[in-house]
PDB file of C-alpha atoms and ligand atoms in Angstrom:
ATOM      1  CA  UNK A   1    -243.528  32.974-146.224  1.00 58.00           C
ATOM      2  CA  UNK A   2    -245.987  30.374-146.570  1.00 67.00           C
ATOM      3  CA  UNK A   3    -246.196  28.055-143.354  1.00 70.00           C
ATOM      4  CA  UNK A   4    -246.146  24.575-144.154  1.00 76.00           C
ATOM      5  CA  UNK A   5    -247.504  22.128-141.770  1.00 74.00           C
ATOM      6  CA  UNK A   6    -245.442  19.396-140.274  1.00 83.00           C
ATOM      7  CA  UNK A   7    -245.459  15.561-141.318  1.00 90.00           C
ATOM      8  CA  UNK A   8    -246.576  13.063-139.699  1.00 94.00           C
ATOM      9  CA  UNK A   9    -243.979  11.939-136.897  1.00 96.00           C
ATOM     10  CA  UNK A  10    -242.610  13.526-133.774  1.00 97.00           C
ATOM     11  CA  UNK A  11    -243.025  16.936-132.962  1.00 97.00           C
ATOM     12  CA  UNK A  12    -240.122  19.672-130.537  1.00 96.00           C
ATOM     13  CA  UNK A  13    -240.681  20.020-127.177  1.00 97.00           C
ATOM     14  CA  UNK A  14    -242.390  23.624-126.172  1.00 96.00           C
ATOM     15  CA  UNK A  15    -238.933  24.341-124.423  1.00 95.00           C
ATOM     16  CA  UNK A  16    -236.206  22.136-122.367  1.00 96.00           C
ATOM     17  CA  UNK A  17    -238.032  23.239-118.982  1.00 97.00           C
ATOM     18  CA  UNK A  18    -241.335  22.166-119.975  1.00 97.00           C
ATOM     19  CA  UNK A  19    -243.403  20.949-116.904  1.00 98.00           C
ATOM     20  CA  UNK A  20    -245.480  18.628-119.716  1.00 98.00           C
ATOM     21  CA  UNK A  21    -242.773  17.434-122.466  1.00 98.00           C
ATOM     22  CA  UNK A  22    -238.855  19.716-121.491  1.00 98.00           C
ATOM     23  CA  UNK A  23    -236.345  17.048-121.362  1.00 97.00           C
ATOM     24  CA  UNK A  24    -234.068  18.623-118.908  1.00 97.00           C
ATOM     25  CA  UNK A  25    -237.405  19.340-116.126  1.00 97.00           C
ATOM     26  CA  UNK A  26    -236.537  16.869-113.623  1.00 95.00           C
ATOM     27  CA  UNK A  27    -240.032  16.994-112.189  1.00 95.00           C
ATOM     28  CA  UNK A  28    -241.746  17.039-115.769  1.00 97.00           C
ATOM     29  CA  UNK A  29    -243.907  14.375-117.709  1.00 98.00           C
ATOM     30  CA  UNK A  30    -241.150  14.154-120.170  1.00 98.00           C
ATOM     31  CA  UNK A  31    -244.163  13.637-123.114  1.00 98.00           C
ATOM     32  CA  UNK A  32    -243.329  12.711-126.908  1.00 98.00           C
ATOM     33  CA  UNK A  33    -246.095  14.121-129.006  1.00 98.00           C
ATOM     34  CA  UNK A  34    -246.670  12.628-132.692  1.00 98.00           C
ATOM     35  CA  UNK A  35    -248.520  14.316-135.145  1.00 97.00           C
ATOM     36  CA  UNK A  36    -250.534  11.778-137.026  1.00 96.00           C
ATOM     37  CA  UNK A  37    -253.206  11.936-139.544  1.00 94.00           C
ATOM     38  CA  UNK A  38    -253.375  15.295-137.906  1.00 94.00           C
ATOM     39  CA  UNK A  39    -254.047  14.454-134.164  1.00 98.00           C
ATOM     40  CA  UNK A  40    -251.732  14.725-132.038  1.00 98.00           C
ATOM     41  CA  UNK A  41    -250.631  11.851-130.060  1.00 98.00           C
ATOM     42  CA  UNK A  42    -249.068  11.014-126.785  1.00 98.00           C
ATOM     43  CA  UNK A  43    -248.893   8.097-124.956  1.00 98.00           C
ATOM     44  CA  UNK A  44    -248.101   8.240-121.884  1.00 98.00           C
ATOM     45  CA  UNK A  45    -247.486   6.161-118.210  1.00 98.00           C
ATOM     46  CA  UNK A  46    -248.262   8.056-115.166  1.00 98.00           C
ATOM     47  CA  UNK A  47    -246.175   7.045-112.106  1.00 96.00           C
ATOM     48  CA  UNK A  48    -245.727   6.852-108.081  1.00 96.00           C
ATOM     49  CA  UNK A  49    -244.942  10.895-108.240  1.00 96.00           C
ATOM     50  CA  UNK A  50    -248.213  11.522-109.868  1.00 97.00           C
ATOM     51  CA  UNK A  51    -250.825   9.215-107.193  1.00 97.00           C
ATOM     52  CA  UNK A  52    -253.992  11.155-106.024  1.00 97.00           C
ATOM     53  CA  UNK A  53    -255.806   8.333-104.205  1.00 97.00           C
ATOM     54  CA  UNK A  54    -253.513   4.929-103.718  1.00 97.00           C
ATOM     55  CA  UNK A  55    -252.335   3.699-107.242  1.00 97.00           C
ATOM     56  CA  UNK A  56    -254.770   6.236-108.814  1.00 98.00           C
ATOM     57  CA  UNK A  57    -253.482   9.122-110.684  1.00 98.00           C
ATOM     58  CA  UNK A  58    -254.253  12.622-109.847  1.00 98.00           C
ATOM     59  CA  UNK A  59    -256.597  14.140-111.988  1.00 98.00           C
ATOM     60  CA  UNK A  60    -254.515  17.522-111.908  1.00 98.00           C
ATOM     61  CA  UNK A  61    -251.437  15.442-113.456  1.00 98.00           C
ATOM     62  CA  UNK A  62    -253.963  14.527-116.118  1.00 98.00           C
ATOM     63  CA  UNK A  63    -254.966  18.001-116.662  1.00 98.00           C
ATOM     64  CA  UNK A  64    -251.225  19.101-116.859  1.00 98.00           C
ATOM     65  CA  UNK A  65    -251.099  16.366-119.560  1.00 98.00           C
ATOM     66  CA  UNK A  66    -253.348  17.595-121.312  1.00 98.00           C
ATOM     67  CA  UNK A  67    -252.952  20.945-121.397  1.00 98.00           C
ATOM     68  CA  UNK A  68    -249.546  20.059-122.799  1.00 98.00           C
ATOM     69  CA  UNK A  69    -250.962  18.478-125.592  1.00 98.00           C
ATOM     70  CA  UNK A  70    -253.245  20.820-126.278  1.00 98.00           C
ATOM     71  CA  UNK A  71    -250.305  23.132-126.397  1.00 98.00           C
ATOM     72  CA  UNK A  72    -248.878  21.413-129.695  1.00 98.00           C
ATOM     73  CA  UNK A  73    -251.717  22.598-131.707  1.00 98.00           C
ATOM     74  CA  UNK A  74    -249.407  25.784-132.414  1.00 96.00           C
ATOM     75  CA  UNK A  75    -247.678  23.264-134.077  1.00 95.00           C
ATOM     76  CA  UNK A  76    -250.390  22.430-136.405  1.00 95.00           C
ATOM     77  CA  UNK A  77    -250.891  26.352-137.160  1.00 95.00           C
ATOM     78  CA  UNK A  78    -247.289  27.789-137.183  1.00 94.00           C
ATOM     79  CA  UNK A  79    -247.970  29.725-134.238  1.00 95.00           C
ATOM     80  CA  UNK A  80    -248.035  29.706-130.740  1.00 96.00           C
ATOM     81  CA  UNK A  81    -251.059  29.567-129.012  1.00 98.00           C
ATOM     82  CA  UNK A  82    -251.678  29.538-124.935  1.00 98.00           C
ATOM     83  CA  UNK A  83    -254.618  28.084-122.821  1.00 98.00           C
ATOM     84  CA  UNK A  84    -258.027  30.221-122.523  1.00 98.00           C
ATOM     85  CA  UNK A  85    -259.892  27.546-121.208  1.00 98.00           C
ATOM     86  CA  UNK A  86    -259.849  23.520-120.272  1.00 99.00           C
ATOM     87  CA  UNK A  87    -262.308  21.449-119.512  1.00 98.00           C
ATOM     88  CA  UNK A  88    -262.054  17.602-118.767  1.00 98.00           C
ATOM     89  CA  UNK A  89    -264.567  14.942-117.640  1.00 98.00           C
ATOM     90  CA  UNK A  90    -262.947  11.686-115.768  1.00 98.00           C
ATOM     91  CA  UNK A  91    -264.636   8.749-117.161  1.00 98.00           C
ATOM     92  CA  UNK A  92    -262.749   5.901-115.428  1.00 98.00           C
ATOM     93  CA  UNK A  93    -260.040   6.260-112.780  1.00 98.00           C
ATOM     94  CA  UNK A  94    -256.372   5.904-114.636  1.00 98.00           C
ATOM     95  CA  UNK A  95    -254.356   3.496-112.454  1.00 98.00           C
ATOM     96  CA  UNK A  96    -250.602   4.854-111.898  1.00 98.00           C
ATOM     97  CA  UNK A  97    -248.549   2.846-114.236  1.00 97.00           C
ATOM     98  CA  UNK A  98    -250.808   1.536-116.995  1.00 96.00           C
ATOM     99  CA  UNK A  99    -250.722   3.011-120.189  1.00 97.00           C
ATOM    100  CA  UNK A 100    -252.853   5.686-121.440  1.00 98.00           C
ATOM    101  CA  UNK A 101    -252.866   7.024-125.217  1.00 98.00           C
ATOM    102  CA  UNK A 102    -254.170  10.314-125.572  1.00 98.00           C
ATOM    103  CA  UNK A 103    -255.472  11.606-128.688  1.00 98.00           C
ATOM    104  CA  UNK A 104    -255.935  15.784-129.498  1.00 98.00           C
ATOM    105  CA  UNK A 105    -257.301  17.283-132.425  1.00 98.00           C
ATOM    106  CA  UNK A 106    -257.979  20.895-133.562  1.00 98.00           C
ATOM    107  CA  UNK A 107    -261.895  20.851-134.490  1.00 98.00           C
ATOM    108  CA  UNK A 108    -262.120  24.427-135.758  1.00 98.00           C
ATOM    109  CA  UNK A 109    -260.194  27.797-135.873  1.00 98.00           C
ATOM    110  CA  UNK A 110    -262.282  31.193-135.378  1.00 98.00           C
ATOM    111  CA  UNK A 111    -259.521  33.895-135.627  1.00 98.00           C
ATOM    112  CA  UNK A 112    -257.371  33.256-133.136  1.00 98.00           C
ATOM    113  CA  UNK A 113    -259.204  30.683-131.439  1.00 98.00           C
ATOM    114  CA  UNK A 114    -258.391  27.492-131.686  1.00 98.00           C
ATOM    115  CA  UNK A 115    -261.662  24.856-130.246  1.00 98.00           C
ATOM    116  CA  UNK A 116    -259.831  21.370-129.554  1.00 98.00           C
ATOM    117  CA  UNK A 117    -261.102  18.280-128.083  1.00 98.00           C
ATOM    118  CA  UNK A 118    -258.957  14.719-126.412  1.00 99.00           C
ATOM    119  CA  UNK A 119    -259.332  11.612-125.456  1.00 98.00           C
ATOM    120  CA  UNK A 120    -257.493   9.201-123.655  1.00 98.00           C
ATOM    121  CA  UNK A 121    -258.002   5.441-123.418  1.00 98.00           C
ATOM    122  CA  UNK A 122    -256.297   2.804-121.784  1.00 98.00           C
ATOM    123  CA  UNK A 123    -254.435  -0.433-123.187  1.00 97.00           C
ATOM    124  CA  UNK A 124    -257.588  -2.065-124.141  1.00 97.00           C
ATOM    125  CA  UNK A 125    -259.191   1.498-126.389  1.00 98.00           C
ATOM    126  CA  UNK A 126    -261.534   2.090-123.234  1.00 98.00           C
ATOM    127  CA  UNK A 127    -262.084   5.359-122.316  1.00 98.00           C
ATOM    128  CA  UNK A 128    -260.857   7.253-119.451  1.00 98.00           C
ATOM    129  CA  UNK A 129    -261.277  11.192-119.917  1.00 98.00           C
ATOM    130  CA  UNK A 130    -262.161  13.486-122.617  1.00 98.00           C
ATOM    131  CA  UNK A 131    -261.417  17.207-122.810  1.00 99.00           C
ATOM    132  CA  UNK A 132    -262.111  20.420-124.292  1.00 98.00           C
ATOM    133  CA  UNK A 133    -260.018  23.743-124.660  1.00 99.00           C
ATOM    134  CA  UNK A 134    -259.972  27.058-126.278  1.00 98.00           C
ATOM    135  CA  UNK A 135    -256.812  27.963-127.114  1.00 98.00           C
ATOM    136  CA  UNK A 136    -255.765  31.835-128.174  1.00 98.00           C
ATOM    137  CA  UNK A 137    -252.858  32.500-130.730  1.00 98.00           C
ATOM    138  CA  UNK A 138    -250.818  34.731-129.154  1.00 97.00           C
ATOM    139  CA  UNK A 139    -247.548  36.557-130.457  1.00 95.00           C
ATOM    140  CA  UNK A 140    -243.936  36.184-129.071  1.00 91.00           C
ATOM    141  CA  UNK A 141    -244.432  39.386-127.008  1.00 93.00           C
ATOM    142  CA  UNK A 142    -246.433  37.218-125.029  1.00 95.00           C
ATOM    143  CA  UNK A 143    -243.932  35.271-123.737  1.00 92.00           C
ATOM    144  CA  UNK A 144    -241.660  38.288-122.678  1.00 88.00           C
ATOM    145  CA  UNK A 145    -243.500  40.110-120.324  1.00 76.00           C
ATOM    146  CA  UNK A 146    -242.585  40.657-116.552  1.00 71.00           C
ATOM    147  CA  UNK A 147    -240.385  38.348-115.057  1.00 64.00           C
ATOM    148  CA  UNK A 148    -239.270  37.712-111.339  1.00 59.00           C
ATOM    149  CA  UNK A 149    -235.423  38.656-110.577  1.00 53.00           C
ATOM    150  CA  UNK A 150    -234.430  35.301-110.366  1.00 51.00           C
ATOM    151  CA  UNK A 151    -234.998  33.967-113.844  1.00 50.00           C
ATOM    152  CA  UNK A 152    -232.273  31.252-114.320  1.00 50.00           C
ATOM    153  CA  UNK A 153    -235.328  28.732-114.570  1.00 47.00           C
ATOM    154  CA  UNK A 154    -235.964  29.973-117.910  1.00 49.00           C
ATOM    155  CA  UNK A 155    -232.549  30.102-119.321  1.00 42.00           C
ATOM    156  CA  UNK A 156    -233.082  27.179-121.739  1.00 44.00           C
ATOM    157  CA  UNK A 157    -234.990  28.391-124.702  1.00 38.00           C
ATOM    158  CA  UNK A 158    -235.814  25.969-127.264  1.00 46.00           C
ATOM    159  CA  UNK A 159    -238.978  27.108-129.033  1.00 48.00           C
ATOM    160  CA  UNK A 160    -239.887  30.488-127.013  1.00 61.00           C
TER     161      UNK A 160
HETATM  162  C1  LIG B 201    -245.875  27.669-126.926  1.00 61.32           C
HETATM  163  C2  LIG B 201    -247.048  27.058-126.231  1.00 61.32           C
HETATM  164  C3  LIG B 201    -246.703  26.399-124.898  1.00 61.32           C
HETATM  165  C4  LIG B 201    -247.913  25.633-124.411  1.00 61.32           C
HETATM  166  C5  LIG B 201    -247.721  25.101-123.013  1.00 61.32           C
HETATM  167  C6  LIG B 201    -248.919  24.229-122.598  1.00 61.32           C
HETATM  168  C7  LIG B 201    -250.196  25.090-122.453  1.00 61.32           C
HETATM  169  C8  LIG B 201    -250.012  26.101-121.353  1.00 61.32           C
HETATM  170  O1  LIG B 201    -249.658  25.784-120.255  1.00 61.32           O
HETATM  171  S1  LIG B 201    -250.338  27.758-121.730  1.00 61.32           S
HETATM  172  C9  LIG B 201    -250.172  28.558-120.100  1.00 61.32           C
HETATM  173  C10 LIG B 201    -251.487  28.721-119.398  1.00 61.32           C
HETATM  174  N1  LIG B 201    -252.268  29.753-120.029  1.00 61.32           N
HETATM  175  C11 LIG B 201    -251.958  31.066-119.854  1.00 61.32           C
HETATM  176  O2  LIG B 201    -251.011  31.443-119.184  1.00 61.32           O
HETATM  177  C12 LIG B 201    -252.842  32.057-120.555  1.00 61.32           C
HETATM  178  C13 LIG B 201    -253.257  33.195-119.583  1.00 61.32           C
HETATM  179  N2  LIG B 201    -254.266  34.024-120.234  1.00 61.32           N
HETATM  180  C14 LIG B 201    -253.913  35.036-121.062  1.00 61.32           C
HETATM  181  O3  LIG B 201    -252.729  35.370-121.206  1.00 61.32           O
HETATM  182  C15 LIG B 201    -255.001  35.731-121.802  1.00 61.32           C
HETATM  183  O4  LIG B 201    -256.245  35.495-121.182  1.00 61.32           O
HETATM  184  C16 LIG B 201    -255.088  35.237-123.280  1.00 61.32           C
HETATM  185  C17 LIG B 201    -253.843  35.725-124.054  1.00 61.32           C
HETATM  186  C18 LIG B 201    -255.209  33.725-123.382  1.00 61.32           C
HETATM  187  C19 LIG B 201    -256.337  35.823-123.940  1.00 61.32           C
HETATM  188  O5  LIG B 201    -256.385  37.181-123.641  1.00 61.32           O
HETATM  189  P1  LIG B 201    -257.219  38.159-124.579  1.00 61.32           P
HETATM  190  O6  LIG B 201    -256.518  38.366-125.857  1.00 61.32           O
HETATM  191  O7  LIG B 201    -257.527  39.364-123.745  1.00 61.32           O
HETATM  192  O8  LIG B 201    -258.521  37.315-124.916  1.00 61.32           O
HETATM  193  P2  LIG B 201    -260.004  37.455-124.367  1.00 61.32           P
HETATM  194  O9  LIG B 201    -260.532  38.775-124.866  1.00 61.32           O
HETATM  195  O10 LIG B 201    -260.109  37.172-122.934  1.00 61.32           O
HETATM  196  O11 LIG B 201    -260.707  36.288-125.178  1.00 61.32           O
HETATM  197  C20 LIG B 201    -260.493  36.167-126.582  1.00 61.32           C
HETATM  198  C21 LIG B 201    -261.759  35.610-127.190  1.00 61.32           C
HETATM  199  O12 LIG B 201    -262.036  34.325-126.599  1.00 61.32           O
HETATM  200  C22 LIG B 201    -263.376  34.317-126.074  1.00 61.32           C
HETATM  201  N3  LIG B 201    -263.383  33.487-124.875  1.00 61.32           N
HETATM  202  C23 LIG B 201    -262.704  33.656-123.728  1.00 61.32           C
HETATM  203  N4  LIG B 201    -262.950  32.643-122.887  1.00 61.32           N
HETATM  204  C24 LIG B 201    -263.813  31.813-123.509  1.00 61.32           C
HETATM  205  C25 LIG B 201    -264.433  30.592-123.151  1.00 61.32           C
HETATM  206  N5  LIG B 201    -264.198  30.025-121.971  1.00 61.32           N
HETATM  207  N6  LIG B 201    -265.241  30.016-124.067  1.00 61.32           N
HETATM  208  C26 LIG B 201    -265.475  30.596-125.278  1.00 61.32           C
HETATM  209  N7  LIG B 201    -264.896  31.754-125.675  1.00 61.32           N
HETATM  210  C27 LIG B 201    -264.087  32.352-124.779  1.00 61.32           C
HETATM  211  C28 LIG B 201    -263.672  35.781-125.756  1.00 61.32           C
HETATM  212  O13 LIG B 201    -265.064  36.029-125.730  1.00 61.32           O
HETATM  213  C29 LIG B 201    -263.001  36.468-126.933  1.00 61.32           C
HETATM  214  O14 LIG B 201    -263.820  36.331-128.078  1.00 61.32           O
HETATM  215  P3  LIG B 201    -263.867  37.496-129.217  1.00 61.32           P
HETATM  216  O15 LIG B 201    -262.438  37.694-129.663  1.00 61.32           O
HETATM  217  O16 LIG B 201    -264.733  36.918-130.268  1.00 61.32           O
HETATM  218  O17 LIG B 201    -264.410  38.710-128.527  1.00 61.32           O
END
């Protein structure tokens, strides 16, 4: 079977429990990822929960962001595909509650690695991080390996 990638328009969550886009993870970031033009998009409001410094947003939220977009480039490549390496610089601190559009794209495949780069900018297009991963394709085995006793957190299986 040939895999067909999607159109342009929303894409699924990873899974329900999702720290970056699971609807039902009530300490998630609850983010809707587009594909457009072949980025993916997300725009996104950080809030009180996610503060590093007074009104300014942690930068490990961001990276958890991120990382989440990152994460729909399996998407892109009709398989899934887990975080090697990420890298981000912080270009301008990103007040809690303003709105920040993040942009991903996958710059090259070699094998299974996937090299992708981000951006996000604020309300205005100014910019307030960029990023870098490396992303490895990985098969569904992946996903099933050890698991503590108590796995009723990971009942809810939506993609994996
Ligand atoms: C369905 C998707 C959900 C997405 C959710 C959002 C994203 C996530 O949170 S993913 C979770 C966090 N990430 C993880 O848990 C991954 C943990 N790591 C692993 O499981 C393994 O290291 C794994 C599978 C990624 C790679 O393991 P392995 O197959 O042994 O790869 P490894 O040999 O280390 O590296 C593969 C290649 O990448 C290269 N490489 C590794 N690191 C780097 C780097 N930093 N820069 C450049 N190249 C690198 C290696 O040299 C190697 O190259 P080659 O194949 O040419 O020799």
């Amino acid at each position: 079977m040939t895999w067909e990638p999607p159109h342009d328009g929303p894409l699924p969550q990873h899974h329900h429990n999702c720290l970056g886009c699971g609807d039902r993870n009530p300490h998630g970031h609850h983010l809707q990822v587009r594909l457009e033009g072949g980025a993916l998009h997300a725009r996104h409001t950080f809030d009180e929960r996610h503060a590093g410094a007074p009104g300014i947003t942690h930068g490990g939220a961001i990276a958890t962001v991120l990382d989440d977009v990152f994460g729909f480039a399996g998407y892109l490549i009709g398989q899934p595909a887990v975080t090697r390496s990420l890298s981000i610089d912080y270009d301008r601190p990103v007040p809690v509650g303003a709105i920040c559009d993040i942009t991903a794209r996958l710059e090259r495949r070699e094998d299974r690695k996937l090299f992708l780069t981000a951006e996000g900018v604020d309300a205005s297009g100014a910019r307030l991080f960029t990023a870098r991963a490396l992303f490895l394709v990985v098969d569904l085995q992946h996903f099933h390996g050890p698991r503590p006793p108590d796995s009723s957190a990971r009942s809810s299986r939506t993609l994996l």
